[in-house]
Amino acid sequence: MKRYVILISGRGSNMESLLDAGLPGSCAAVISNKPDATGLAAAAGRGIATTVIDHRGFASREDFDAALATEIERHAPDLVLLAGFMRILGERFVRRFEGRLLNIHPSLLPAFPGVRTHAQALAAGVRLHGCSVHFVTPALDGGPIVAQAAVPVLAGDDEASLGRRVLAEEHLLYPRVAGWFLEGRLRLVDGRARLDGEAAVAGALHAPQAG
Ligand code: GAR
């Protein structure tokens, strides 16, 4: 059975959606860079081993990345899922896990990388917003996109209401993509995400839910 590890920094709602999705694999561990991440209790409550690698205990980003990589490798995962993991990972780390490292980002990339994506979308006045699952490369939020889900931006939306609508889609999209990977259907080939050998991920944009 394939094994995966989930990295979190906070609430862990995407982690919960992954753990509850019945993925074709087993979660070997949930690792947080923050000791107070509330998602840790949710993971432990599901019987998953949890570890904290506190980034504040390391002199450099490289030292933290190395410790994190060692902890992940201990579980020999086929897949590493960043789920609200809010530390930038260095090139060395990313190269080490390239092709088996996925992230979910709360925007339709390449629009709105970084933080406060819902505020960015409202400020830009876009009519569609959403989330993206992508393979991680050294470029921040810039790796090959696997799948996206779009939601409408509604009159009267604020950061919180728009964020809730996007998050509901995140909870559907990420388990779906993780499932593809664990089934051996999704691969990174020549810098592109391939599903069932196709260069583009067909049918990955699923219907937006209005309201
Ligand atoms: C999610 O919206 C996720 O997409 C985002 O943080 C939130 C974490 O929520 N990730 C990023 O912004 C990564 N750049 P969660 O802890 O409840 O899953």
PDB file of C-alpha atoms and ligand atoms in Angstrom:
ATOM      1  CA  MET A   1       0.000   0.000   0.000  1.00  0.00           C
ATOM      2  CA  LYS A   2       1.249   3.480  -0.874  1.00  0.00           C
ATOM      3  CA  ARG A   3       2.189   5.758   1.992  1.00  0.00           C
ATOM      4  CA  TYR A   4       1.807   9.482   2.352  1.00  0.00           C
ATOM      5  CA  VAL A   5       2.817  12.171   4.804  1.00  0.00           C
ATOM      6  CA  ILE A   6       0.929  15.426   5.373  1.00  0.00           C
ATOM      7  CA  LEU A   7       2.614  18.689   6.387  1.00  0.00           C
ATOM      8  CA  ILE A   8       0.570  21.341   8.184  1.00  0.00           C
ATOM      9  CA  SER A   9       1.078  24.627  10.009  1.00  0.00           C
ATOM     10  CA  GLY A  10      -2.320  25.355  11.512  1.00  0.00           C
ATOM     11  CA  ARG A  11      -5.968  24.423  11.423  1.00  0.00           C
ATOM     12  CA  GLY A  12      -5.550  21.380   9.217  1.00  0.00           C
ATOM     13  CA  SER A  13      -8.966  21.317   7.569  1.00  0.00           C
ATOM     14  CA  ASN A  14      -7.423  20.176   4.279  1.00  0.00           C
ATOM     15  CA  MET A  15      -5.545  17.507   6.218  1.00  0.00           C
ATOM     16  CA  GLU A  16      -8.843  16.328   7.694  1.00  0.00           C
ATOM     17  CA  SER A  17     -10.451  16.162   4.270  1.00  0.00           C
ATOM     18  CA  LEU A  18      -7.522  14.046   3.059  1.00  0.00           C
ATOM     19  CA  LEU A  19      -7.634  11.729   6.085  1.00  0.00           C
ATOM     20  CA  ASP A  20     -11.394  11.310   5.820  1.00  0.00           C
ATOM     21  CA  ALA A  21     -11.474  10.711   2.065  1.00  0.00           C
ATOM     22  CA  GLY A  22     -10.609   7.029   2.188  1.00  0.00           C
ATOM     23  CA  LEU A  23      -7.566   7.537  -0.037  1.00  0.00           C
ATOM     24  CA  PRO A  24      -5.968   4.458  -1.582  1.00  0.00           C
ATOM     25  CA  GLY A  25      -2.954   4.664   0.713  1.00  0.00           C
ATOM     26  CA  SER A  26      -2.094   5.067   4.359  1.00  0.00           C
ATOM     27  CA  CYS A  27      -1.097   8.243   6.155  1.00  0.00           C
ATOM     28  CA  ALA A  28       2.231   7.506   7.840  1.00  0.00           C
ATOM     29  CA  ALA A  29       2.470  10.806   9.708  1.00  0.00           C
ATOM     30  CA  VAL A  30       1.302  14.374  10.058  1.00  0.00           C
ATOM     31  CA  ILE A  31       4.149  16.818  10.631  1.00  0.00           C
ATOM     32  CA  SER A  32       3.763  20.427  11.734  1.00  0.00           C
ATOM     33  CA  ASN A  33       6.337  23.201  11.904  1.00  0.00           C
ATOM     34  CA  LYS A  34       4.234  24.793  14.649  1.00  0.00           C
ATOM     35  CA  PRO A  35       3.721  23.153  18.055  1.00  0.00           C
ATOM     36  CA  ASP A  36       0.356  24.898  18.510  1.00  0.00           C
ATOM     37  CA  ALA A  37      -1.148  23.802  15.182  1.00  0.00           C
ATOM     38  CA  THR A  38      -4.706  22.783  16.030  1.00  0.00           C
ATOM     39  CA  GLY A  39      -4.655  20.214  13.238  1.00  0.00           C
ATOM     40  CA  LEU A  40      -2.266  18.054  15.294  1.00  0.00           C
ATOM     41  CA  ALA A  41      -5.054  17.077  17.695  1.00  0.00           C
ATOM     42  CA  ALA A  42      -7.372  16.258  14.809  1.00  0.00           C
ATOM     43  CA  ALA A  43      -4.710  13.958  13.336  1.00  0.00           C
ATOM     44  CA  ALA A  44      -3.956  12.288  16.675  1.00  0.00           C
ATOM     45  CA  GLY A  45      -7.686  11.803  17.201  1.00  0.00           C
ATOM     46  CA  ARG A  46      -7.716   9.731  14.024  1.00  0.00           C
ATOM     47  CA  GLY A  47      -4.845   7.595  15.291  1.00  0.00           C
ATOM     48  CA  ILE A  48      -2.215   9.192  13.053  1.00  0.00           C
ATOM     49  CA  ALA A  49       1.345   9.670  14.323  1.00  0.00           C
ATOM     50  CA  THR A  50       2.163  13.362  14.701  1.00  0.00           C
ATOM     51  CA  THR A  51       5.494  15.152  14.911  1.00  0.00           C
ATOM     52  CA  VAL A  52       6.483  18.764  15.410  1.00  0.00           C
ATOM     53  CA  ILE A  53       9.626  20.136  13.808  1.00  0.00           C
ATOM     54  CA  ASP A  54       9.595  23.687  15.131  1.00  0.00           C
ATOM     55  CA  HIS A  55      11.288  25.935  12.588  1.00  0.00           C
ATOM     56  CA  ARG A  56      12.167  28.391  15.356  1.00  0.00           C
ATOM     57  CA  GLY A  57      14.640  25.880  16.762  1.00  0.00           C
ATOM     58  CA  PHE A  58      16.914  26.065  13.723  1.00  0.00           C
ATOM     59  CA  ALA A  59      19.561  28.624  12.869  1.00  0.00           C
ATOM     60  CA  SER A  60      18.860  28.584   9.154  1.00  0.00           C
ATOM     61  CA  ARG A  61      16.228  27.611   6.629  1.00  0.00           C
ATOM     62  CA  GLU A  62      18.609  24.939   5.316  1.00  0.00           C
ATOM     63  CA  ASP A  63      18.954  23.347   8.762  1.00  0.00           C
ATOM     64  CA  PHE A  64      15.184  23.277   9.211  1.00  0.00           C
ATOM     65  CA  ASP A  65      14.648  21.851   5.743  1.00  0.00           C
ATOM     66  CA  ALA A  66      17.234  19.135   6.405  1.00  0.00           C
ATOM     67  CA  ALA A  67      15.612  18.100   9.687  1.00  0.00           C
ATOM     68  CA  LEU A  68      12.189  18.095   8.071  1.00  0.00           C
ATOM     69  CA  ALA A  69      13.451  15.996   5.164  1.00  0.00           C
ATOM     70  CA  THR A  70      15.018  13.475   7.542  1.00  0.00           C
ATOM     71  CA  GLU A  71      11.780  13.153   9.493  1.00  0.00           C
ATOM     72  CA  ILE A  72       9.750  12.705   6.319  1.00  0.00           C
ATOM     73  CA  GLU A  73      12.154  10.118   4.876  1.00  0.00           C
ATOM     74  CA  ARG A  74      11.867   8.091   8.074  1.00  0.00           C
ATOM     75  CA  HIS A  75       8.368   7.222   6.889  1.00  0.00           C
ATOM     76  CA  ALA A  76       9.506   6.415   3.328  1.00  0.00           C
ATOM     77  CA  PRO A  77       6.447   8.065   1.778  1.00  0.00           C
ATOM     78  CA  ASP A  78       5.426   7.793  -1.850  1.00  0.00           C
ATOM     79  CA  LEU A  79       3.751  11.181  -1.590  1.00  0.00           C
ATOM     80  CA  VAL A  80       4.169  14.300   0.541  1.00  0.00           C
ATOM     81  CA  LEU A  81       1.138  16.593   0.767  1.00  0.00           C
ATOM     82  CA  LEU A  82       1.512  20.212   1.857  1.00  0.00           C
ATOM     83  CA  ALA A  83      -1.815  21.138   3.436  1.00  0.00           C
ATOM     84  CA  GLY A  84      -1.709  24.686   4.736  1.00  0.00           C
ATOM     85  CA  PHE A  85       2.029  24.350   5.339  1.00  0.00           C
ATOM     86  CA  MET A  86       3.132  27.963   5.553  1.00  0.00           C
ATOM     87  CA  ARG A  87       6.930  27.713   5.396  1.00  0.00           C
ATOM     88  CA  ILE A  88       8.790  28.298   2.174  1.00  0.00           C
ATOM     89  CA  LEU A  89      10.855  25.217   1.387  1.00  0.00           C
ATOM     90  CA  GLY A  90      14.326  25.627  -0.096  1.00  0.00           C
ATOM     91  CA  GLU A  91      15.462  24.347  -3.461  1.00  0.00           C
ATOM     92  CA  ARG A  92      17.436  21.465  -2.021  1.00  0.00           C
ATOM     93  CA  PHE A  93      14.390  20.147  -0.129  1.00  0.00           C
ATOM     94  CA  VAL A  94      12.097  20.605  -3.105  1.00  0.00           C
ATOM     95  CA  ARG A  95      14.485  18.811  -5.477  1.00  0.00           C
ATOM     96  CA  ARG A  96      14.762  15.912  -3.053  1.00  0.00           C
ATOM     97  CA  PHE A  97      11.008  15.349  -3.117  1.00  0.00           C
ATOM     98  CA  GLU A  98      10.334  16.542  -6.644  1.00  0.00           C
ATOM     99  CA  GLY A  99       7.603  14.581  -8.363  1.00  0.00           C
ATOM    100  CA  ARG A 100       6.136  13.384  -5.071  1.00  0.00           C
ATOM    101  CA  LEU A 101       5.439  16.752  -3.460  1.00  0.00           C
ATOM    102  CA  LEU A 102       2.025  18.393  -3.913  1.00  0.00           C
ATOM    103  CA  ASN A 103       0.586  21.634  -2.548  1.00  0.00           C
ATOM    104  CA  ILE A 104      -2.830  23.231  -2.435  1.00  0.00           C
ATOM    105  CA  HIS A 105      -3.016  26.970  -2.890  1.00  0.00           C
ATOM    106  CA  PRO A 106      -6.144  29.103  -2.409  1.00  0.00           C
ATOM    107  CA  SER A 107      -6.182  30.879  -5.783  1.00  0.00           C
ATOM    108  CA  LEU A 108      -6.369  30.108  -9.461  1.00  0.00           C
ATOM    109  CA  LEU A 109      -2.619  30.130 -10.050  1.00  0.00           C
ATOM    110  CA  PRO A 110      -0.671  31.817 -11.514  1.00  0.00           C
ATOM    111  CA  ALA A 111      -2.922  34.574 -10.160  1.00  0.00           C
ATOM    112  CA  PHE A 112      -2.392  35.584  -6.565  1.00  0.00           C
ATOM    113  CA  PRO A 113       0.599  33.648  -5.246  1.00  0.00           C
ATOM    114  CA  GLY A 114       1.668  34.254  -1.653  1.00  0.00           C
ATOM    115  CA  VAL A 115      -0.659  35.073   1.221  1.00  0.00           C
ATOM    116  CA  ARG A 116      -4.067  36.789   1.662  1.00  0.00           C
ATOM    117  CA  THR A 117      -5.177  35.408  -1.684  1.00  0.00           C
ATOM    118  CA  HIS A 118      -8.871  36.139  -1.124  1.00  0.00           C
ATOM    119  CA  ALA A 119      -8.112  39.784  -0.340  1.00  0.00           C
ATOM    120  CA  GLN A 120      -5.908  39.890  -3.436  1.00  0.00           C
ATOM    121  CA  ALA A 121      -8.750  38.501  -5.564  1.00  0.00           C
ATOM    122  CA  LEU A 122     -11.270  41.010  -4.173  1.00  0.00           C
ATOM    123  CA  ALA A 123      -8.858  43.892  -4.711  1.00  0.00           C
ATOM    124  CA  ALA A 124      -8.265  42.801  -8.308  1.00  0.00           C
ATOM    125  CA  GLY A 125     -12.006  42.590  -8.961  1.00  0.00           C
ATOM    126  CA  VAL A 126     -11.909  39.137 -10.546  1.00  0.00           C
ATOM    127  CA  ARG A 127     -15.265  37.416 -11.094  1.00  0.00           C
ATOM    128  CA  LEU A 128     -13.834  33.911 -10.699  1.00  0.00           C
ATOM    129  CA  HIS A 129     -11.543  32.753  -7.927  1.00  0.00           C
ATOM    130  CA  GLY A 130     -10.668  29.301  -6.664  1.00  0.00           C
ATOM    131  CA  CYS A 131      -7.920  26.921  -5.708  1.00  0.00           C
ATOM    132  CA  SER A 132      -5.104  25.012  -7.388  1.00  0.00           C
ATOM    133  CA  VAL A 133      -3.271  21.801  -6.652  1.00  0.00           C
ATOM    134  CA  HIS A 134       0.225  21.785  -8.090  1.00  0.00           C
ATOM    135  CA  PHE A 135       3.485  19.897  -7.976  1.00  0.00           C
ATOM    136  CA  VAL A 136       5.961  21.866  -5.901  1.00  0.00           C
ATOM    137  CA  THR A 137       9.036  23.302  -7.569  1.00  0.00           C
ATOM    138  CA  PRO A 138      11.515  25.851  -6.200  1.00  0.00           C
ATOM    139  CA  ALA A 139       9.405  28.711  -7.652  1.00  0.00           C
ATOM    140  CA  LEU A 140       7.005  29.907  -4.934  1.00  0.00           C
ATOM    141  CA  ASP A 141       3.479  28.749  -5.833  1.00  0.00           C
ATOM    142  CA  GLY A 142       4.837  28.286  -9.351  1.00  0.00           C
ATOM    143  CA  GLY A 143       4.985  24.534  -9.957  1.00  0.00           C
ATOM    144  CA  PRO A 144       3.070  22.620 -12.632  1.00  0.00           C
ATOM    145  CA  ILE A 145      -0.663  22.829 -12.020  1.00  0.00           C
ATOM    146  CA  VAL A 146      -2.517  19.530 -11.727  1.00  0.00           C
ATOM    147  CA  ALA A 147      -6.082  20.657 -11.177  1.00  0.00           C
ATOM    148  CA  GLN A 148      -8.101  23.717 -10.305  1.00  0.00           C
ATOM    149  CA  ALA A 149     -11.588  24.425  -9.008  1.00  0.00           C
ATOM    150  CA  ALA A 150     -13.298  27.738  -9.627  1.00  0.00           C
ATOM    151  CA  VAL A 151     -15.938  29.585  -7.633  1.00  0.00           C
ATOM    152  CA  PRO A 152     -17.810  32.780  -8.498  1.00  0.00           C
ATOM    153  CA  VAL A 153     -17.009  35.994  -6.662  1.00  0.00           C
ATOM    154  CA  LEU A 154     -20.395  37.269  -5.510  1.00  0.00           C
ATOM    155  CA  ALA A 155     -21.572  40.797  -4.864  1.00  0.00           C
ATOM    156  CA  GLY A 156     -21.067  41.552  -1.196  1.00  0.00           C
ATOM    157  CA  ASP A 157     -18.308  38.983  -0.725  1.00  0.00           C
ATOM    158  CA  ASP A 158     -15.663  39.769   1.814  1.00  0.00           C
ATOM    159  CA  GLU A 159     -12.434  37.924   2.495  1.00  0.00           C
ATOM    160  CA  ALA A 160     -14.143  35.518   4.894  1.00  0.00           C
ATOM    161  CA  SER A 161     -17.147  34.618   2.745  1.00  0.00           C
ATOM    162  CA  LEU A 162     -15.031  34.169  -0.373  1.00  0.00           C
ATOM    163  CA  GLY A 163     -12.496  32.157   1.608  1.00  0.00           C
ATOM    164  CA  ARG A 164     -15.206  29.803   2.863  1.00  0.00           C
ATOM    165  CA  ARG A 165     -16.472  29.203  -0.668  1.00  0.00           C
ATOM    166  CA  VAL A 166     -12.941  28.434  -1.899  1.00  0.00           C
ATOM    167  CA  LEU A 167     -12.163  26.220   1.106  1.00  0.00           C
ATOM    168  CA  ALA A 168     -15.191  24.035   0.398  1.00  0.00           C
ATOM    169  CA  GLU A 169     -13.733  23.396  -3.062  1.00  0.00           C
ATOM    170  CA  GLU A 170     -10.262  22.757  -1.633  1.00  0.00           C
ATOM    171  CA  HIS A 171     -11.724  19.986   0.493  1.00  0.00           C
ATOM    172  CA  LEU A 172     -13.065  18.271  -2.634  1.00  0.00           C
ATOM    173  CA  LEU A 173     -10.158  18.926  -4.985  1.00  0.00           C
ATOM    174  CA  TYR A 174      -7.170  17.898  -2.888  1.00  0.00           C
ATOM    175  CA  PRO A 175      -8.343  14.371  -1.991  1.00  0.00           C
ATOM    176  CA  ARG A 176      -9.278  13.835  -5.617  1.00  0.00           C
ATOM    177  CA  VAL A 177      -5.788  14.755  -6.846  1.00  0.00           C
ATOM    178  CA  ALA A 178      -4.061  12.852  -4.037  1.00  0.00           C
ATOM    179  CA  GLY A 179      -6.121   9.827  -4.999  1.00  0.00           C
ATOM    180  CA  TRP A 180      -4.966  10.079  -8.611  1.00  0.00           C
ATOM    181  CA  PHE A 181      -1.348  10.131  -7.456  1.00  0.00           C
ATOM    182  CA  LEU A 182      -1.736   7.213  -5.063  1.00  0.00           C
ATOM    183  CA  GLU A 183      -3.476   5.189  -7.791  1.00  0.00           C
ATOM    184  CA  GLY A 184      -0.401   5.746  -9.978  1.00  0.00           C
ATOM    185  CA  ARG A 185      -2.365   7.806 -12.496  1.00  0.00           C
ATOM    186  CA  LEU A 186      -0.699  11.172 -11.891  1.00  0.00           C
ATOM    187  CA  ARG A 187       2.953  11.892 -12.571  1.00  0.00           C
ATOM    188  CA  LEU A 188       5.280  14.798 -13.146  1.00  0.00           C
ATOM    189  CA  VAL A 189       6.902  14.325 -16.558  1.00  0.00           C
ATOM    190  CA  ASP A 190       9.224  16.894 -18.141  1.00  0.00           C
ATOM    191  CA  GLY A 191       7.878  19.626 -15.926  1.00  0.00           C
ATOM    192  CA  ARG A 192       4.204  18.927 -16.697  1.00  0.00           C
ATOM    193  CA  ALA A 193       1.525  17.159 -14.705  1.00  0.00           C
ATOM    194  CA  ARG A 194       0.291  14.094 -16.582  1.00  0.00           C
ATOM    195  CA  LEU A 195      -2.896  12.256 -15.707  1.00  0.00           C
ATOM    196  CA  ASP A 196      -3.269   8.844 -17.348  1.00  0.00           C
ATOM    197  CA  GLY A 197      -0.344   9.798 -19.603  1.00  0.00           C
ATOM    198  CA  GLU A 198      -2.070  12.857 -21.016  1.00  0.00           C
ATOM    199  CA  ALA A 199       0.010  16.035 -21.154  1.00  0.00           C
ATOM    200  CA  ALA A 200      -2.848  18.146 -19.886  1.00  0.00           C
ATOM    201  CA  VAL A 201      -5.094  17.165 -17.024  1.00  0.00           C
ATOM    202  CA  ALA A 202      -8.415  16.725 -18.781  1.00  0.00           C
ATOM    203  CA  GLY A 203     -11.613  17.345 -16.869  1.00  0.00           C
ATOM    204  CA  ALA A 204      -9.834  18.540 -13.772  1.00  0.00           C
ATOM    205  CA  LEU A 205     -11.764  21.778 -13.505  1.00  0.00           C
ATOM    206  CA  HIS A 206     -14.859  20.699 -11.703  1.00  0.00           C
ATOM    207  CA  ALA A 207     -18.114  22.550 -11.728  1.00  0.00           C
ATOM    208  CA  PRO A 208     -18.205  25.620  -9.555  1.00  0.00           C
ATOM    209  CA  GLN A 209     -20.857  25.624  -6.876  1.00  0.00           C
ATOM    210  CA  ALA A 210     -22.758  28.846  -6.927  1.00  0.00           C
ATOM    211  CA  GLY A 211     -23.814  30.536  -3.727  1.00  0.00           C
TER     212      GLY A 211
HETATM  213  C1  GAR B   1      -5.846  26.623   2.989  1.00  0.00           C
HETATM  214  O1  GAR B   1      -6.743  27.539   2.413  1.00  0.00           O
HETATM  215  C2  GAR B   1      -4.684  26.362   2.050  1.00  0.00           C
HETATM  216  O2  GAR B   1      -5.037  26.361   0.697  1.00  0.00           O
HETATM  217  C3  GAR B   1      -3.794  27.531   2.359  1.00  0.00           C
HETATM  218  O3  GAR B   1      -3.863  27.687   3.744  1.00  0.00           O
HETATM  219  C4  GAR B   1      -5.148  27.235   4.203  1.00  0.00           C
HETATM  220  C5  GAR B   1      -4.903  26.223   5.271  1.00  0.00           C
HETATM  221  O4  GAR B   1      -6.115  25.821   5.869  1.00  0.00           O
HETATM  222  N1  GAR B   1      -2.458  27.295   1.898  1.00  0.00           N
HETATM  223  C6  GAR B   1      -1.657  28.262   1.469  1.00  0.00           C
HETATM  224  O5  GAR B   1      -1.968  29.447   1.446  1.00  0.00           O
HETATM  225  C7  GAR B   1      -0.314  27.789   0.977  1.00  0.00           C
HETATM  226  N2  GAR B   1       0.368  28.804   0.268  1.00  0.00           N
HETATM  227  P1  GAR B   1      -6.207  24.425   6.598  1.00  0.00           P
HETATM  228  O6  GAR B   1      -5.054  24.378   7.595  1.00  0.00           O
HETATM  229  O7  GAR B   1      -7.529  24.443   7.285  1.00  0.00           O
HETATM  230  O8  GAR B   1      -6.086  23.343   5.578  1.00  0.00           O
END
